[in-house]
XYZ file of C-alpha atoms in Angstrom:
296
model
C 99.288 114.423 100.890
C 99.456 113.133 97.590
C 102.863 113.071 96.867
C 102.797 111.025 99.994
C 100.573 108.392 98.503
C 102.404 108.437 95.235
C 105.537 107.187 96.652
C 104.203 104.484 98.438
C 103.876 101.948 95.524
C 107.823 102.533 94.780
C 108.661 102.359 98.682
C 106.066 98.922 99.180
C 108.169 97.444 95.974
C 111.647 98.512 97.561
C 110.842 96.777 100.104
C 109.483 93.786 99.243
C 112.880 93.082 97.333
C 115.533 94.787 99.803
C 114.291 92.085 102.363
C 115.741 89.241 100.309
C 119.154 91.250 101.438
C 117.981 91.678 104.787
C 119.704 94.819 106.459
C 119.260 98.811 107.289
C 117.737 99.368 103.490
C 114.753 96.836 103.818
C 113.966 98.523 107.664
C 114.388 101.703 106.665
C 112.013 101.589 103.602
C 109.538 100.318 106.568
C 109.398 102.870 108.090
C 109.042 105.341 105.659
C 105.859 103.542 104.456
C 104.833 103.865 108.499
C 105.444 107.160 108.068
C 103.942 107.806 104.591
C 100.774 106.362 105.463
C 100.486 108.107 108.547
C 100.581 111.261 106.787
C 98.091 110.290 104.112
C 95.767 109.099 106.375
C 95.959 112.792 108.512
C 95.537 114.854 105.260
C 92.956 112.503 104.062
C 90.371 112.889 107.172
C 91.325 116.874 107.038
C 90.419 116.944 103.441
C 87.361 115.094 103.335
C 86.395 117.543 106.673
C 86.647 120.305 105.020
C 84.750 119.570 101.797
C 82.184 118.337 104.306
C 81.698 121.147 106.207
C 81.399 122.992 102.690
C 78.825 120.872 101.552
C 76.784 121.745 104.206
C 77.263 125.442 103.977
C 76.179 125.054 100.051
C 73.160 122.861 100.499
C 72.357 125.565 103.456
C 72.550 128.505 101.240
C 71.374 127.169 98.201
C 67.623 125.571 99.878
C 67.552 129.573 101.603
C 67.764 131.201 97.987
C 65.572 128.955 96.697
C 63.118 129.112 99.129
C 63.069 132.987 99.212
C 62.576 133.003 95.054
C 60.000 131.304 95.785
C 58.259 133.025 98.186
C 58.742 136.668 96.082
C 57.036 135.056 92.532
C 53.748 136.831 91.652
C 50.719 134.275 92.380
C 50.504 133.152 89.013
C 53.522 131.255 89.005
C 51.908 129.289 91.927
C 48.677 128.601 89.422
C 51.419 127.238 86.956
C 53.856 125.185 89.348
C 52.721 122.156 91.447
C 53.242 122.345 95.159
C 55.085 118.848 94.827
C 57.460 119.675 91.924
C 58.156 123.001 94.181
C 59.172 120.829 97.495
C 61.107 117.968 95.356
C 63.134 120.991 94.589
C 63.974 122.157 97.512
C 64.177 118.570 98.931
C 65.726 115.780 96.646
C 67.107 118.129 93.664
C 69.115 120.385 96.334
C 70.693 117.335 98.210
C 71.899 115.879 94.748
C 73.621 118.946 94.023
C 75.089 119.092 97.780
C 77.156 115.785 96.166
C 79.247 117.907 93.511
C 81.397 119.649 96.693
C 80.714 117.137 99.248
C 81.747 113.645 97.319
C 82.600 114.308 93.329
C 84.780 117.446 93.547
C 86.421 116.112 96.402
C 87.521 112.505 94.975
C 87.773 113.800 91.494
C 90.789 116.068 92.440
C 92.362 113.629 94.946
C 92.334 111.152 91.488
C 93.072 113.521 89.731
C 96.464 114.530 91.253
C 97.444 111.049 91.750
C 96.530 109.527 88.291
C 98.846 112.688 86.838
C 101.737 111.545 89.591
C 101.268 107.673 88.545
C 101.762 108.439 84.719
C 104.777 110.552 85.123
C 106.507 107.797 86.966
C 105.013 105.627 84.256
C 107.046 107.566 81.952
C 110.174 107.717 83.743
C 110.009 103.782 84.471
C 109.666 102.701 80.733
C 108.384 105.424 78.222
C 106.948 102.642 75.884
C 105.086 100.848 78.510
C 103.875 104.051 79.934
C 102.529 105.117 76.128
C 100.508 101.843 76.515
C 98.767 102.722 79.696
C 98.488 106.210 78.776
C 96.409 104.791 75.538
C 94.210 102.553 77.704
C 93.343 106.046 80.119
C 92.605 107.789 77.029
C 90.009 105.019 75.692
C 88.483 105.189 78.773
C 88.284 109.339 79.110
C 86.288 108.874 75.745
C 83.899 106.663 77.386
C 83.687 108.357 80.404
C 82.705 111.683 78.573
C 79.814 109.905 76.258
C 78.489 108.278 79.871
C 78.557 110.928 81.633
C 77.125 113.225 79.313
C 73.899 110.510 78.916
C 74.042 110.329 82.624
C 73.374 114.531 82.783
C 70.576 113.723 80.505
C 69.024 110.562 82.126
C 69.156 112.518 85.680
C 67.194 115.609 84.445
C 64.397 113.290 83.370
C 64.621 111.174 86.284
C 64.284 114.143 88.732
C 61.335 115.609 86.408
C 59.504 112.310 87.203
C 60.367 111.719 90.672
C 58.728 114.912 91.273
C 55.986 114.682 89.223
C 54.680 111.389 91.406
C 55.828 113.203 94.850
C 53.321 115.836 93.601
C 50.883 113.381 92.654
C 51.119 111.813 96.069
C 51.079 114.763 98.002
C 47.720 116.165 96.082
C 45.959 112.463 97.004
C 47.075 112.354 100.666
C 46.471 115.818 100.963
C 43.023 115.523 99.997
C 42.248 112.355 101.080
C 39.003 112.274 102.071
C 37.921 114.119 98.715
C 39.373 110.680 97.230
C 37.229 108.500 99.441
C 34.314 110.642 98.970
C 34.398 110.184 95.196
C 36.306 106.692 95.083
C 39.201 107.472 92.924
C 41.708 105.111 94.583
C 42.259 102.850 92.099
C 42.816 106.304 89.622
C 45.035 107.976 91.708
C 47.174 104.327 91.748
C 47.089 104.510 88.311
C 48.542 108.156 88.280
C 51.243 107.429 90.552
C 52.310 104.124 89.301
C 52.328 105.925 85.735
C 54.967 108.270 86.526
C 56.487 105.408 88.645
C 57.218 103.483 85.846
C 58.327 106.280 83.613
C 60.907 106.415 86.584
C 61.839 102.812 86.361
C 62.408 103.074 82.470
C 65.326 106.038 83.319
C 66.732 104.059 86.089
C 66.960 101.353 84.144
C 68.765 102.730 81.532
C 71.012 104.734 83.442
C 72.404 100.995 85.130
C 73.052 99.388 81.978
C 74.573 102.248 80.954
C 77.084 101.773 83.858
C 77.459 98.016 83.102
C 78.937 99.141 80.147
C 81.190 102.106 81.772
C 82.164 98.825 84.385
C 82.876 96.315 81.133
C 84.977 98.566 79.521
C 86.635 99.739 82.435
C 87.534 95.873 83.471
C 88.379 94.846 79.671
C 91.234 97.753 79.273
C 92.535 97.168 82.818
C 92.759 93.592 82.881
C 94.627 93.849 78.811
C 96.490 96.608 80.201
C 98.238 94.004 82.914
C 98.666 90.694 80.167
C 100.378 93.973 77.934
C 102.766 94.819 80.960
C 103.684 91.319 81.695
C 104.296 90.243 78.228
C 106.316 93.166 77.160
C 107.768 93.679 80.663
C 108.937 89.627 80.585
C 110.680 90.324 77.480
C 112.498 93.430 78.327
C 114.063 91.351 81.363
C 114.318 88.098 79.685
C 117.024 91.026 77.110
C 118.802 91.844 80.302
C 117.232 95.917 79.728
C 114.639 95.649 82.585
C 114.603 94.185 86.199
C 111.771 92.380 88.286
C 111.524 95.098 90.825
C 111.425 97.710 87.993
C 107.956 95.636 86.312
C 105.976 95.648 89.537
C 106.816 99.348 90.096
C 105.316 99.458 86.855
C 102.625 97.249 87.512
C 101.205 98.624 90.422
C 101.351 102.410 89.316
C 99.911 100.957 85.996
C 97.028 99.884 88.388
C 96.874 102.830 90.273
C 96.628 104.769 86.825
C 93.621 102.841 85.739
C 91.827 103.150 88.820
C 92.473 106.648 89.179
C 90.997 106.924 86.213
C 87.734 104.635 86.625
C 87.230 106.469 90.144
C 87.244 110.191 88.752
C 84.747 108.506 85.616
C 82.637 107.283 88.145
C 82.225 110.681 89.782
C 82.718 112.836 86.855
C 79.365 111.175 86.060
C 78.091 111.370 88.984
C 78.560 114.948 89.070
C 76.602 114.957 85.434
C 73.878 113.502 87.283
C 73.754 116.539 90.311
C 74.631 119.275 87.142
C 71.187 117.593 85.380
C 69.617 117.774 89.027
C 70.284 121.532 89.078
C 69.227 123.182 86.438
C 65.914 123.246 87.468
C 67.073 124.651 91.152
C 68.951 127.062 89.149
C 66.346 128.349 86.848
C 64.042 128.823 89.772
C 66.855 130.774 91.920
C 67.298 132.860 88.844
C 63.608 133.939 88.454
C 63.157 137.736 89.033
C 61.193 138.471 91.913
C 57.459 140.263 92.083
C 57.106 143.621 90.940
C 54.815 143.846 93.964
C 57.455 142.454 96.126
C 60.419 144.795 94.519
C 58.157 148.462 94.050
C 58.554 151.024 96.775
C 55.154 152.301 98.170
C-alpha cells in the first residue's frame, strides 16, 4: 500500500507534463493514478480496521487486569488509595493508552514507511537537494524528541491531577448530604477548583509547547521550498535539471516534511499515553494478597 502512495507524486507530475504532448503516455499515466489510488484507499480502510479492532482488544484486556489487581490487594492498600484516583485509572488513564495501537502506532508506521520511500527518491532525483531536506527532517527529529519527551512528563502530571479532582468530586457528591449538613460547599469548591487549576497550568504548558513544535515545523518547511526553488531554478537555468524533474522534487520534498511533522505529532502523542500508563502499569504489576494467593 505504500509503495502505491509513493509513486503517485512521480505519476501526478508525469502527467501533468505528458498532457502538453497529448497522446497514449498522458492517458495512460491516468489511469495508473485511478488505479494507484484505488489501491491505497483499500489497504488504507483494511489497515486502520485492523489496528482498530486491536485497540479494542487491548483497552479490553488491559481495564480486566487492572480491575482484578485491584480487587486481590490486601485492605490496606484501599486505606492508602482514593476510590477516585482508582476509577480515573481504569477510566481516563486506560483509554489514553488504548491511543498508542489504535491512532499513534498506526500513523507513525504508515509515515514512517513513506517518509523513508520519499527521501530515497529524494536522493535519486538530486543527491544535493535531497541532503538539504534530509537536514531540515533531522532538525526537526531533534525537536520532536525534546517535545515529546516534555510531553511524557507534562501528561503524567496532568493525569495525577485530573484524578485527584475526579476523586475530590466523587467524595463530595458521594456524600452530599454530609456537605449540606455541615455547609462546606464553598470548601469543597475550593478543593476542586485547586486541583482544577493545577490542571490548567499543565495544559497550558503542554499547548505552547506545541506552538513551538508547529513554528518550527512551518519555518523549516516553508525554507525548505524557497531552498528547492532557488537551487532547483539554477540547476535548470545550467541546462543540468528539468521543470518536471523540480516538482517531482518538490512535492516528495513536501511529502518528506509532512511525513515527518505527522509521525512528531504522534510520536508525542504516544509520550503522552506512555506518561498515562505508568501508573496503570504499576498497579497491574502489584502482587496480589497473601490471603488471596495461600491455599487453606
Amino acid at each position: 500500500m505504500q509503495l502505491a502512495e509513493i509513486a503517485i507524486p512521480h505519476l501526478l507530475a508525469a502527467s501533468i507534463f505528458s498532457a502538453q504532448n497529448g497522446g497514449a503516455v498522458f492517458y495512460r499515466n491516468a489511469k495508473l493514478l485511478v488505479v494507484l489510488c484505488m489501491i491505497s484507499g483499500v489497504f488504507s480502510g483494511v489497515r486502520s480496521c485492523c489496528f482498530g479492532i486491536a485497540n479494542m482488544i487491548l483497552v479490553k484486556r488491559m481495564r480486566e487486569m487492572l480491575f482484578d489487581s485491584i480487587l486481590s490487594q490486601d485492605i490496606a492498600f484501599f486505606d492508602e488509595e482514593t476510590v477516585g484516583d482508582l476509577t480515573s485509572r481504569l477510566g481516563s488513564d486506560c483509554q489514553q493508552v488504548s491511543r498508542v495501537i489504535g491512532n499513534d502506532l498506526n500513523l507513525i508506521s504508515r509515515n514512517l514507511l513513506q517518509g523513508i520511500g520519499a527521501l530515497i527518491y529524494l536522493l535519486i532525483l538530486s543527491w544535493p537537494l535531497g541532503l538539504c531536506t534530509m537536514l531540515t527532517c533531522g532538525t526537526l527529529s531533534t525537536i520532536m524528541l525534546v517535545h515529546g519527551r516534555y510531553q511524557k512528563k507534562a501528561s503524567k502530571f496532568a493525569q495525577e491531577f485530573t484524578a485527584s479532582a475526579n476523586n475530590v468530586a466523587q467524595e463530595a457528591i458521594s456524600l452530599v448530604r454530609t456537605v449540606r449538613v455541615y455547609g462546606t460547599e464553598k470548601q469543597e469548591f475550593k478543593r476542586y477548583a485547586k486541583w482544577l487549576d493545577k490542571l490548567y497550568d499543565v495544559s497550558f504548558r503542554q499547548t505552547m509547547a506545541y506552538g513551538g513544535w508547529s513554528l518550527s515545523l512551518n519555518y523549516l518547511y516553508h525554507s525548505t521550498q524557497v531552498v528547492a526553488v532557488l537551487i532547483g531554478g539554477i540547476a535548470i537555468m545550467n541546462g543540468k535539471f528539468t521543470a518536471e524533474q523540480l516538482t517531482k522534487f518538490t512535492l516528495y520534498a513536501e511529502w518528506l516534511i509532512l511525513s515527518t511533522w505527522w509521525i512528531g505529532d504522534n510520536w508525542s502523542s504516544l509520550m503522552q499515553s506512555v506518561g498515562a500508563s505508568e501508573k496503570v502499569f504499576r498497579l497491574m504489576d502489584l502482587l496480589p494478597s497473601r490471603q488471596l494467593t495461600s491455599k487453606g
